[in-house]
PDB file of C-alpha atoms and ligand atoms in Angstrom:
ATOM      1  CA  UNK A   1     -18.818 -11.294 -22.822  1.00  0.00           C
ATOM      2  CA  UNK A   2     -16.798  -8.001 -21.638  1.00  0.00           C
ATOM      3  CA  UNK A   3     -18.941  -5.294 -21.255  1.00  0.00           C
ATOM      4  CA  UNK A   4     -17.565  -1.716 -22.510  1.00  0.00           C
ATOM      5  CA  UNK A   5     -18.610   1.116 -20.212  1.00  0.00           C
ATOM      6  CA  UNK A   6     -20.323   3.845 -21.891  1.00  0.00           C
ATOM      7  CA  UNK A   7     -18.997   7.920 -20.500  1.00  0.00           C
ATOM      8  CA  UNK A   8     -22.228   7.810 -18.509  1.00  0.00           C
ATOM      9  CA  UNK A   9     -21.430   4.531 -16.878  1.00  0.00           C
ATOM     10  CA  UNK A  10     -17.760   5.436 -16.049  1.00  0.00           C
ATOM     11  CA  UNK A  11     -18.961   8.803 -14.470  1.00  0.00           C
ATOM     12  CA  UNK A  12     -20.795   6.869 -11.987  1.00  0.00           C
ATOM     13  CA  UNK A  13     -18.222   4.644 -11.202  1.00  0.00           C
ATOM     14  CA  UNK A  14     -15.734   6.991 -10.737  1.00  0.00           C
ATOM     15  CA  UNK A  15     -18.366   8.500  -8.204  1.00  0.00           C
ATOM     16  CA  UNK A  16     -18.732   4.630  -6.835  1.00  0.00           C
ATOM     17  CA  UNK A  17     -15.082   4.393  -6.894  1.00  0.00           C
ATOM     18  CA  UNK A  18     -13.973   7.521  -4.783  1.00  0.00           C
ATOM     19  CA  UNK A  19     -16.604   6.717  -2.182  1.00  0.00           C
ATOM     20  CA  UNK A  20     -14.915   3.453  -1.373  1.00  0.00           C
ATOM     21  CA  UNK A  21     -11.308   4.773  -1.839  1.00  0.00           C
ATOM     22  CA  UNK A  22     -12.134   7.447   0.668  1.00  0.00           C
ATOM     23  CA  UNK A  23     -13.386   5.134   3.094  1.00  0.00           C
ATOM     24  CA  UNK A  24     -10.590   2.873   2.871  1.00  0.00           C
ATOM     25  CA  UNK A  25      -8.089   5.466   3.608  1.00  0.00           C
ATOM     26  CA  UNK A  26     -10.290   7.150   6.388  1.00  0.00           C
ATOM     27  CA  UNK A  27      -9.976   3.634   8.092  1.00  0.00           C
ATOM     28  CA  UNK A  28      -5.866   4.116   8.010  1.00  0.00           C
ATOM     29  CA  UNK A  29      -7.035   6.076  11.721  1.00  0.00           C
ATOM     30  CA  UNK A  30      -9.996   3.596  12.783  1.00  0.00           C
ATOM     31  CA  UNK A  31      -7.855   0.040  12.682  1.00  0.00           C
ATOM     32  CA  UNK A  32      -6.901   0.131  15.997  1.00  0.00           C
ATOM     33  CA  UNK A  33      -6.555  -2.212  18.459  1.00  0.00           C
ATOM     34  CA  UNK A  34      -9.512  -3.235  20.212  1.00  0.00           C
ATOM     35  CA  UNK A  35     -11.978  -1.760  17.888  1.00  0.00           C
ATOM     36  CA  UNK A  36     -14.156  -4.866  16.315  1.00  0.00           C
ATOM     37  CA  UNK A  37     -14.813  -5.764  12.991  1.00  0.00           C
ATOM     38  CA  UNK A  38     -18.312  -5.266  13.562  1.00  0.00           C
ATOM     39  CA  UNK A  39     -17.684  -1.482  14.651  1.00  0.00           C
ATOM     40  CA  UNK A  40     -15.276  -1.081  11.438  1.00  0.00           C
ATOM     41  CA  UNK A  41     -18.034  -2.581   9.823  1.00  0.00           C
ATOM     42  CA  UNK A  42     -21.058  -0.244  11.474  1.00  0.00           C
ATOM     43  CA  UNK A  43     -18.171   2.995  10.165  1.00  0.00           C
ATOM     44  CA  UNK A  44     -18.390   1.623   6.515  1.00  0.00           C
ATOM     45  CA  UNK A  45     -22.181   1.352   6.098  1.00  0.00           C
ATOM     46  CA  UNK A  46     -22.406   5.063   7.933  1.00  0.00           C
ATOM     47  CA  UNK A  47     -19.957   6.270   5.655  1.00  0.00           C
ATOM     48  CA  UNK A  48     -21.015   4.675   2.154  1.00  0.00           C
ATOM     49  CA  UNK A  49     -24.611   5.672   2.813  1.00  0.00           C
ATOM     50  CA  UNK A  50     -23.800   8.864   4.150  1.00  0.00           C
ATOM     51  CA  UNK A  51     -22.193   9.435   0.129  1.00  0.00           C
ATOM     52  CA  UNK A  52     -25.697   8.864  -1.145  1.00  0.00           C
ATOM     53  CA  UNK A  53     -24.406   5.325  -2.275  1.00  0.00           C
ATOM     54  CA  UNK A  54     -25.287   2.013  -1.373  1.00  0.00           C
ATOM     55  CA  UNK A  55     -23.158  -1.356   0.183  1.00  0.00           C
ATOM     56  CA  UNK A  56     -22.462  -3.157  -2.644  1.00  0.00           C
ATOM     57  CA  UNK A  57     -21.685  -6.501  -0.036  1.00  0.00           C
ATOM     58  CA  UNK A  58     -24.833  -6.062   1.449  1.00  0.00           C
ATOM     59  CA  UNK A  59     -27.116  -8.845   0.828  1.00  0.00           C
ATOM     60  CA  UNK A  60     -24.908  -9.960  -2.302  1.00  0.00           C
ATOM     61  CA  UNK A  61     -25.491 -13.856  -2.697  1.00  0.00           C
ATOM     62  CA  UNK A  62     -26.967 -13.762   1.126  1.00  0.00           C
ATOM     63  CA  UNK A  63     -23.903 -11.387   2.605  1.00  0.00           C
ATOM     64  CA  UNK A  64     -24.520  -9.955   6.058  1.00  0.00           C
ATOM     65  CA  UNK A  65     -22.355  -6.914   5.646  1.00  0.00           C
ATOM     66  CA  UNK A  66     -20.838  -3.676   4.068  1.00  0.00           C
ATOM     67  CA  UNK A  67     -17.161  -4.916   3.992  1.00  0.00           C
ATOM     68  CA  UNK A  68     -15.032  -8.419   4.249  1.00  0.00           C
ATOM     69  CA  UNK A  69     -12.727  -8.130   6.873  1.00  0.00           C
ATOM     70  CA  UNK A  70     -10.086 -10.679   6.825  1.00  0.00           C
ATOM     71  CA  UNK A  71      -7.702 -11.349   9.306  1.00  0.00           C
ATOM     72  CA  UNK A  72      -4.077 -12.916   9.514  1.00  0.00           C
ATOM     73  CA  UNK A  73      -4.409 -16.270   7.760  1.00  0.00           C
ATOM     74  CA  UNK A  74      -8.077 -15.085   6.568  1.00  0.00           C
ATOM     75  CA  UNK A  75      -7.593 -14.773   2.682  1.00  0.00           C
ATOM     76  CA  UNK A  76     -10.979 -12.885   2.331  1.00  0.00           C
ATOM     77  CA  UNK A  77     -14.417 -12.624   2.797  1.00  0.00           C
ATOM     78  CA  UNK A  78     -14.460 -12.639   6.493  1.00  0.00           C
ATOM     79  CA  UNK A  79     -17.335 -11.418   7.675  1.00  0.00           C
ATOM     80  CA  UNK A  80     -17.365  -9.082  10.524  1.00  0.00           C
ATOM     81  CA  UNK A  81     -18.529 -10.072  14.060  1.00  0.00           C
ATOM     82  CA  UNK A  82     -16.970  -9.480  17.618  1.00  0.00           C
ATOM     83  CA  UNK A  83     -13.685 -10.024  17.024  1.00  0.00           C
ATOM     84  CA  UNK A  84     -11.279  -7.232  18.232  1.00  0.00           C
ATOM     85  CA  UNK A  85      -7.929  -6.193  16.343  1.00  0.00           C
ATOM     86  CA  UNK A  86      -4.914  -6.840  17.939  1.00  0.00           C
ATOM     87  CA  UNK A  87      -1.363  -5.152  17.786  1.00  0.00           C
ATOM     88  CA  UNK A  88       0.561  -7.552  15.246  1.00  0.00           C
ATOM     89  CA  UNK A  89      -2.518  -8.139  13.100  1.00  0.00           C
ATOM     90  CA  UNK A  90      -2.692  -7.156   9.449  1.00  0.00           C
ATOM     91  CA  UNK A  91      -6.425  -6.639   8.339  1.00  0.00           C
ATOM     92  CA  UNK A  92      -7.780  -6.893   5.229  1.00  0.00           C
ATOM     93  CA  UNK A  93     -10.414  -4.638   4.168  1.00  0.00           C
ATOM     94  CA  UNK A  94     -12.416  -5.547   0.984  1.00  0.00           C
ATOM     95  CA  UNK A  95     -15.631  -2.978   0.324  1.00  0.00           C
ATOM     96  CA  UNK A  96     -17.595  -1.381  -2.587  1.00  0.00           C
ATOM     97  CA  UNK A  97     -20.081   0.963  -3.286  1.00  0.00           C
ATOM     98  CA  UNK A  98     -23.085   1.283  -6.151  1.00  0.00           C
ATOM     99  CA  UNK A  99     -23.371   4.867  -6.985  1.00  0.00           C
ATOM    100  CA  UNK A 100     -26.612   5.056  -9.822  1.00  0.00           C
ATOM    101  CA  UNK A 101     -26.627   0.687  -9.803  1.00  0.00           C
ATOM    102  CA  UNK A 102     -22.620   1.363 -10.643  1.00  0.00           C
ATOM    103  CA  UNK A 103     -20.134  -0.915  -8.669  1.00  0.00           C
ATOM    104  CA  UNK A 104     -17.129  -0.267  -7.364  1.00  0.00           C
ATOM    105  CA  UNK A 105     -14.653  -3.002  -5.462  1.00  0.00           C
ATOM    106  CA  UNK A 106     -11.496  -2.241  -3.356  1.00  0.00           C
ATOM    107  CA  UNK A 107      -9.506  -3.818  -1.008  1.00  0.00           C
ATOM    108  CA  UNK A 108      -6.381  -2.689   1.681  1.00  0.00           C
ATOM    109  CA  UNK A 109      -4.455  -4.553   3.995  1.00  0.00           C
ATOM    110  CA  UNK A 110      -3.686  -2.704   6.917  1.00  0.00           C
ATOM    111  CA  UNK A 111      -0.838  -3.319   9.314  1.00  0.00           C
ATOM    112  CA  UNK A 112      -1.835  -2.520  13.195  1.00  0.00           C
ATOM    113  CA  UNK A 113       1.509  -2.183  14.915  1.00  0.00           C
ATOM    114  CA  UNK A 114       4.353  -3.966  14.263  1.00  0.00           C
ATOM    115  CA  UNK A 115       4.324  -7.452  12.774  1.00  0.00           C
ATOM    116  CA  UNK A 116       7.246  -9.551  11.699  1.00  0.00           C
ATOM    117  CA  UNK A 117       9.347  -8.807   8.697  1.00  0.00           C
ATOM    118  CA  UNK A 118       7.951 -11.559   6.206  1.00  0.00           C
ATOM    119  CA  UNK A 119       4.722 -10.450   7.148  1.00  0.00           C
ATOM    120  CA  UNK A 120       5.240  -6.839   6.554  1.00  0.00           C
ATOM    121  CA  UNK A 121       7.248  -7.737   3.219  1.00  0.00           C
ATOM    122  CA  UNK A 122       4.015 -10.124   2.293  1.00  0.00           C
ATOM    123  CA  UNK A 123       1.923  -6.894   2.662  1.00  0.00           C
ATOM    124  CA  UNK A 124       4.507  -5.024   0.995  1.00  0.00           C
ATOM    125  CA  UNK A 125       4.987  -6.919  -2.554  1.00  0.00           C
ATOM    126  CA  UNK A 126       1.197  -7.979  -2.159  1.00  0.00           C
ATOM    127  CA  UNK A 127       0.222  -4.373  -2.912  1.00  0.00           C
ATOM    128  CA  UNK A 128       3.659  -4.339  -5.190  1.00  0.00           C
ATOM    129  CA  UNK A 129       1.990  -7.051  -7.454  1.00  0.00           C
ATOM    130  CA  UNK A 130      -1.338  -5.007  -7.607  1.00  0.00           C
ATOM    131  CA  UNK A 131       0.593  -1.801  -8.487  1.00  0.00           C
ATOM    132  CA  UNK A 132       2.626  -3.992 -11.724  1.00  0.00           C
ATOM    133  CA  UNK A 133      -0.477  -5.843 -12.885  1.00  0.00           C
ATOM    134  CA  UNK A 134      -2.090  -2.357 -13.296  1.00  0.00           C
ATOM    135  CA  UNK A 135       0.885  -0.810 -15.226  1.00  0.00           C
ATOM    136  CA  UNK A 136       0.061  -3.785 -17.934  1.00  0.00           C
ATOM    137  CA  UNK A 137      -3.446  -2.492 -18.122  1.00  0.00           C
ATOM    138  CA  UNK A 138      -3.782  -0.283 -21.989  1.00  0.00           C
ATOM    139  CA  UNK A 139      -6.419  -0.703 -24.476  1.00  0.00           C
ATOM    140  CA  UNK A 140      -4.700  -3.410 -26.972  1.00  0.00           C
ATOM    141  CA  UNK A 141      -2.682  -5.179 -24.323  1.00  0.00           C
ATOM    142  CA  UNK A 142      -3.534  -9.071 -23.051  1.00  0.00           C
ATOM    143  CA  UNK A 143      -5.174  -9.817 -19.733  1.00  0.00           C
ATOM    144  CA  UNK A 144      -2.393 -12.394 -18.983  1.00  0.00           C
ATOM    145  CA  UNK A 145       0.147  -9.199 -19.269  1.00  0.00           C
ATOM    146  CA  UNK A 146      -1.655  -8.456 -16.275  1.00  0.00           C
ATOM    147  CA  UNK A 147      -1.768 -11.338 -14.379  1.00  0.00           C
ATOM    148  CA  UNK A 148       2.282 -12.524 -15.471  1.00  0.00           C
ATOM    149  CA  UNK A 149       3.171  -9.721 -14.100  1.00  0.00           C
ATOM    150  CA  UNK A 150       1.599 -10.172 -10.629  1.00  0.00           C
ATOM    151  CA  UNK A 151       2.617 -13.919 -10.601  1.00  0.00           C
ATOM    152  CA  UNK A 152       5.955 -13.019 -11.319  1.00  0.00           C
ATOM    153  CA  UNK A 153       5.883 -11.127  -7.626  1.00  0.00           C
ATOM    154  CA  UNK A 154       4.635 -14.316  -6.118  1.00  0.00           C
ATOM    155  CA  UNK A 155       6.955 -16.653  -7.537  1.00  0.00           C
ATOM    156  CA  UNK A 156      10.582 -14.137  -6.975  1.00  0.00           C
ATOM    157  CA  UNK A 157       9.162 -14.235  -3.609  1.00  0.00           C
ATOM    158  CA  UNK A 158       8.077 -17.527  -3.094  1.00  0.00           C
ATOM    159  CA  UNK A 159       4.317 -16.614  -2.020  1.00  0.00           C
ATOM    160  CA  UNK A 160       0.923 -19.291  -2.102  1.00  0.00           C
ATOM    161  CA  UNK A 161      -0.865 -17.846  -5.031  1.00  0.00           C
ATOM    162  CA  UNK A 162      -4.649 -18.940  -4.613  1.00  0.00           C
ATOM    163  CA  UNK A 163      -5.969 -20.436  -7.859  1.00  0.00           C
ATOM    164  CA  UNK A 164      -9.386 -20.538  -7.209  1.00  0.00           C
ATOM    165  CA  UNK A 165      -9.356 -16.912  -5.888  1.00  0.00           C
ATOM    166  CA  UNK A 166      -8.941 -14.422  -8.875  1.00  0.00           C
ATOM    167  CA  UNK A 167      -9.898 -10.577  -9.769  1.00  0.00           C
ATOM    168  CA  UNK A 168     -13.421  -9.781 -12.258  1.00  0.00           C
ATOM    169  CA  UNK A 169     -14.742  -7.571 -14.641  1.00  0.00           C
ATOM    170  CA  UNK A 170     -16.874  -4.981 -12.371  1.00  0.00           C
ATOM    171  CA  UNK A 171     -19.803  -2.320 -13.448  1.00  0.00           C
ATOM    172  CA  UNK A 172     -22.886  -2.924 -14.052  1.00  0.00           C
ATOM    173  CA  UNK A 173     -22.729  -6.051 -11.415  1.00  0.00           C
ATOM    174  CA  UNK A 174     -19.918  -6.829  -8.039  1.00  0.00           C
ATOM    175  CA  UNK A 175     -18.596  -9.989 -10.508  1.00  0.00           C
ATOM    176  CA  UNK A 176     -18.177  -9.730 -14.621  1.00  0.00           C
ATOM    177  CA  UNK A 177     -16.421 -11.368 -17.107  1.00  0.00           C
ATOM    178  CA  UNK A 178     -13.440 -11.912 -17.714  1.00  0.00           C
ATOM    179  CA  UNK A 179     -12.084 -13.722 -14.743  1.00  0.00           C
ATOM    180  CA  UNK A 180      -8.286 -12.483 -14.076  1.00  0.00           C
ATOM    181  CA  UNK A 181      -6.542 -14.901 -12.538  1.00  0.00           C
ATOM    182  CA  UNK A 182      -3.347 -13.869 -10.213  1.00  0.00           C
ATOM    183  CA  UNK A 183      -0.799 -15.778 -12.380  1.00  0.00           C
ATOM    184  CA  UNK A 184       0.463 -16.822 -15.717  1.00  0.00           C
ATOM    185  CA  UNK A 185      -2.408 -18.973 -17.423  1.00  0.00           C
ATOM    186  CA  UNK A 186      -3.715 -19.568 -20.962  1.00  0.00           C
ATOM    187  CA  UNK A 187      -7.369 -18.531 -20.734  1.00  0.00           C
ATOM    188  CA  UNK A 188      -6.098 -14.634 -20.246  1.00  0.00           C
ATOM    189  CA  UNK A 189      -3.664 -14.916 -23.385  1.00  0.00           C
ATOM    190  CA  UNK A 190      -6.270 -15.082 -25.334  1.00  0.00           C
ATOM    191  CA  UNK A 191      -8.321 -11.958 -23.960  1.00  0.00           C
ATOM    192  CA  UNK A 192      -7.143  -8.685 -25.669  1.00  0.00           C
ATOM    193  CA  UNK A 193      -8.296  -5.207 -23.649  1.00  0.00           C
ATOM    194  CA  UNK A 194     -10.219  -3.280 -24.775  1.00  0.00           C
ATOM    195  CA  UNK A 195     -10.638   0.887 -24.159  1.00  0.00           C
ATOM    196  CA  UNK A 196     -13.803   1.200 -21.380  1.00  0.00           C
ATOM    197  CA  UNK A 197     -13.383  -2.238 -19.805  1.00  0.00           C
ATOM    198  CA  UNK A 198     -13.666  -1.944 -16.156  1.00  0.00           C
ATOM    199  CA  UNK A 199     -11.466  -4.508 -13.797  1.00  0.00           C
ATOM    200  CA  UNK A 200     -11.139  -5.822 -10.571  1.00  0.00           C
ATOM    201  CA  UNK A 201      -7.655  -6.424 -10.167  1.00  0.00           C
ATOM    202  CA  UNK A 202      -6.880  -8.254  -6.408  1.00  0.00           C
ATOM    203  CA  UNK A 203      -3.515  -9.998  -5.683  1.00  0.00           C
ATOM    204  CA  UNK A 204      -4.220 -12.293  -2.888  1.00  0.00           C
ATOM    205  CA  UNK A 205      -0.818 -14.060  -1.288  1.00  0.00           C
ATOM    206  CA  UNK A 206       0.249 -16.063   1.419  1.00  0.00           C
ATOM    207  CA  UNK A 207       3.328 -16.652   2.959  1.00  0.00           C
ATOM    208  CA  UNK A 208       3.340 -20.670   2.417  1.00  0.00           C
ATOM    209  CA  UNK A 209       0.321 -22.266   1.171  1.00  0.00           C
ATOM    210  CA  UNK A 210      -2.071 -21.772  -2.372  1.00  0.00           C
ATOM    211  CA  UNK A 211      -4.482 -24.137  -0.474  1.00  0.00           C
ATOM    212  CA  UNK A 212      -7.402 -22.846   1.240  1.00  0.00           C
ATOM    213  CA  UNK A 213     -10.429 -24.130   3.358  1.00  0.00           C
ATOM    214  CA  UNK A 214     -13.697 -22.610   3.596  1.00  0.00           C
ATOM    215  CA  UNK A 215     -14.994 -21.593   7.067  1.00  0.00           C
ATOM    216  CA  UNK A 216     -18.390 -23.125   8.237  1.00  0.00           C
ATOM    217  CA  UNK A 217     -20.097 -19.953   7.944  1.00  0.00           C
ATOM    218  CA  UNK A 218     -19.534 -20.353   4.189  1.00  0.00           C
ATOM    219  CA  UNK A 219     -17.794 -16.807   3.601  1.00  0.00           C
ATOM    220  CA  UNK A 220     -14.645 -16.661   5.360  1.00  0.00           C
ATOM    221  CA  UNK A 221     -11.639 -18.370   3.394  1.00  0.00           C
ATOM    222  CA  UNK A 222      -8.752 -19.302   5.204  1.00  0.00           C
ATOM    223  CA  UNK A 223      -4.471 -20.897   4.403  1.00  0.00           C
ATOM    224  CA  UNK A 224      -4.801 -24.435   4.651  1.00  0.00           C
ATOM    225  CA  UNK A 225      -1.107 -24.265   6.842  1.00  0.00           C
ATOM    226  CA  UNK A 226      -2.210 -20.949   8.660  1.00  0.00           C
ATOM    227  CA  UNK A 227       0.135 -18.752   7.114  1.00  0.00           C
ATOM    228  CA  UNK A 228      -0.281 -14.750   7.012  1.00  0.00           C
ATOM    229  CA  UNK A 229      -2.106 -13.706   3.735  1.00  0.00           C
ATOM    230  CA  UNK A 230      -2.112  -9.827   2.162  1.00  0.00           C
ATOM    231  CA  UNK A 231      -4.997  -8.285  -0.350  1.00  0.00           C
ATOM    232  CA  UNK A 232      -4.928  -5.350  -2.440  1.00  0.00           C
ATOM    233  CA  UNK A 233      -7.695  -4.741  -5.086  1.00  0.00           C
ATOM    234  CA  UNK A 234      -8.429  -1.488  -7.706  1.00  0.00           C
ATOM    235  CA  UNK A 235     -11.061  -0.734  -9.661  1.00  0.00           C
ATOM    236  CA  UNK A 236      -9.717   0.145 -12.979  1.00  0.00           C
ATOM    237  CA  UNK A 237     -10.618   1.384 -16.625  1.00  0.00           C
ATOM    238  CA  UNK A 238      -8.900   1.194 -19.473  1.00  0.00           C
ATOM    239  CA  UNK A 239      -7.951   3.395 -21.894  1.00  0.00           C
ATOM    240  CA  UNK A 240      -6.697   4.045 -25.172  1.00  0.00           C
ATOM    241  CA  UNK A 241      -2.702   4.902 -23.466  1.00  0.00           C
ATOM    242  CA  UNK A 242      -3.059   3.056 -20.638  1.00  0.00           C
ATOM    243  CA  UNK A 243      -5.671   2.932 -17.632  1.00  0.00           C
ATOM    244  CA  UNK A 244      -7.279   5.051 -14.821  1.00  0.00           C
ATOM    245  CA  UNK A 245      -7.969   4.113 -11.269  1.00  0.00           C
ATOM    246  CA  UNK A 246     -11.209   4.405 -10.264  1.00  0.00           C
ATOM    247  CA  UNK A 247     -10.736   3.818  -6.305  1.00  0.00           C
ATOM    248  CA  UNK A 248      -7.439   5.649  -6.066  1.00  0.00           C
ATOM    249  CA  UNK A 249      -6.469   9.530  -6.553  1.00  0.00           C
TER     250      UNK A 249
HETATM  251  N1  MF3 B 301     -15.211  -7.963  -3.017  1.00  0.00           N
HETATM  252  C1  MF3 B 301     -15.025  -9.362  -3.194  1.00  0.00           C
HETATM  253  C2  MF3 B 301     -14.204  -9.458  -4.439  1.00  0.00           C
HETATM  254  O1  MF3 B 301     -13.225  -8.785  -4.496  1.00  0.00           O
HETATM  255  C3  MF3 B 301     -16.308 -10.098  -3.256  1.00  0.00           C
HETATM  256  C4  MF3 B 301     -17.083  -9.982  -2.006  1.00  0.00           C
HETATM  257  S1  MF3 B 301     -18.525 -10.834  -2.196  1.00  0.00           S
HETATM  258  C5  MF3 B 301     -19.264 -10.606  -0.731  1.00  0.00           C
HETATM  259  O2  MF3 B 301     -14.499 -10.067  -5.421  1.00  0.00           O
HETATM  260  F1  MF3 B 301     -20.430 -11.081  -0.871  1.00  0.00           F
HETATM  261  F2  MF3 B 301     -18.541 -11.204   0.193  1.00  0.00           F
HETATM  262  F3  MF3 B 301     -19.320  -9.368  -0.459  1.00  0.00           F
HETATM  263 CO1   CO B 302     -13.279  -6.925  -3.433  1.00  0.00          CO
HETATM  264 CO1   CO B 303     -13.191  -8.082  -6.395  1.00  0.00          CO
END
């Protein structure tokens, strides 16, 4: 079941949604080198509860934090410890905030110095396929619009395309129906938008590999072949003529 967001619930998740758009771009000046994950980490809690809103990692299924922090050939849902960034890292930030028990998700993927050009073109047409998957999003339109149109990306650039890692439904809870998988697939034909819907849309690719393994702490997902993978994720409504952003301007 899709839930449709009353005015009342949106308001809140725009609220939700801003907080955690703000602090992702506030941490364009904190990803440095040498700063750790934990202290990025320590930042996002000060800053989400500082807004009057809560983590909306924190203690989700057992999680020990207030943001994933993936690095390199970490997919997602690394979780932040003493590790310290390094010039020719790219780090991806995943975080959300509950504003009135509304949820908002949103991921970046930051660049710290110079990297290599496939890497910086993965991060490139990673947020690319985020930005075309969101253009598909009106009130009337199919979910698999969506997700052909950030598979298409992938496959014109020859990118790993997880399978078993896909965007949500967000709102009332961090994971909703429908599932939206990052490709072309069958189940999403069949799932028509509707005007309040609220999404989770998160192109995750790699440079080789779709193949992942999961770290022993049981969070952190890696590439199978070590290859460089990019996130982007929006929180996003739908409307009657299109669709609205909820963690963006
Ligand atoms: N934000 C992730 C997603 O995009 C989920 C994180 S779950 C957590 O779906 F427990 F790791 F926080
Ligand atoms: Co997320
Ligand atoms: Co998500």
């Amino acid at each position: 079941m899709i839930s449709i967001k009353s005015e009342q619930e949106i308001e809140y998740m725009k609220v939700a949604g801003k907080i955690a758009y703000d602090l992702l771009m506030s941490l364009k000046d904190i990803i440095k080198p040498g700063i750790t994950t934990k202290e990025i980490d320590k930042y996002a809690y000060d800053f989400i509860t500082s807004h009057d809103a809560t983590p909306a990692f924190l203690d989700y299924e057992g999680y020990p934090a207030s943001t994933c922090i993936s690095i390199n050939d970490m997919v997602v849902h690394g979780i932040p410890d003493d590790t310290k960034i390094k010039e020719g890292d790219i780090v991806s930030v995943d975080t959300g905030a509950i504003y009135k028990g509304y949820y908002s998700d949103t991921a970046y993927t930051y660049i710290v110095g110079r990297v290599d050009m496939k890497t910086e073109k993965l991060v490139r047409d990673t947020r690319k396929a985020l930005y075309d998957g969101i253009s598909k999003v009106k009130a009337g339109a199919k979910l698999n619009d969506v997700c052909k149109a950030i598979g298409e990306v992938a496959k014109r650039n020859g990118y790993g395309v997880f399978e078993v890692l896909t965007g949500h439904g967000v709102g009332k809870t961090l994971h909703e129906d429908p599932y939206i998988p990052n490709y072309n697939n069958h189940e999403s034909e069949g799932i028509i938008l509707k005007e309040g819907m609220t999404l989770a849309i998160e192109p995750m690719f790699s440079l080789g590999t779709k193949e992942v393994w999961l770290l022993p702490d049981d969070w952190g997902i890696i590439t199978r072949d070590g290859s460089n993978a990019a996130h982007f994720e929006h929180t996003v409504l739908v409307t009657h003529d299109g669709y609205e952003i909820l963690t963006g301007e």
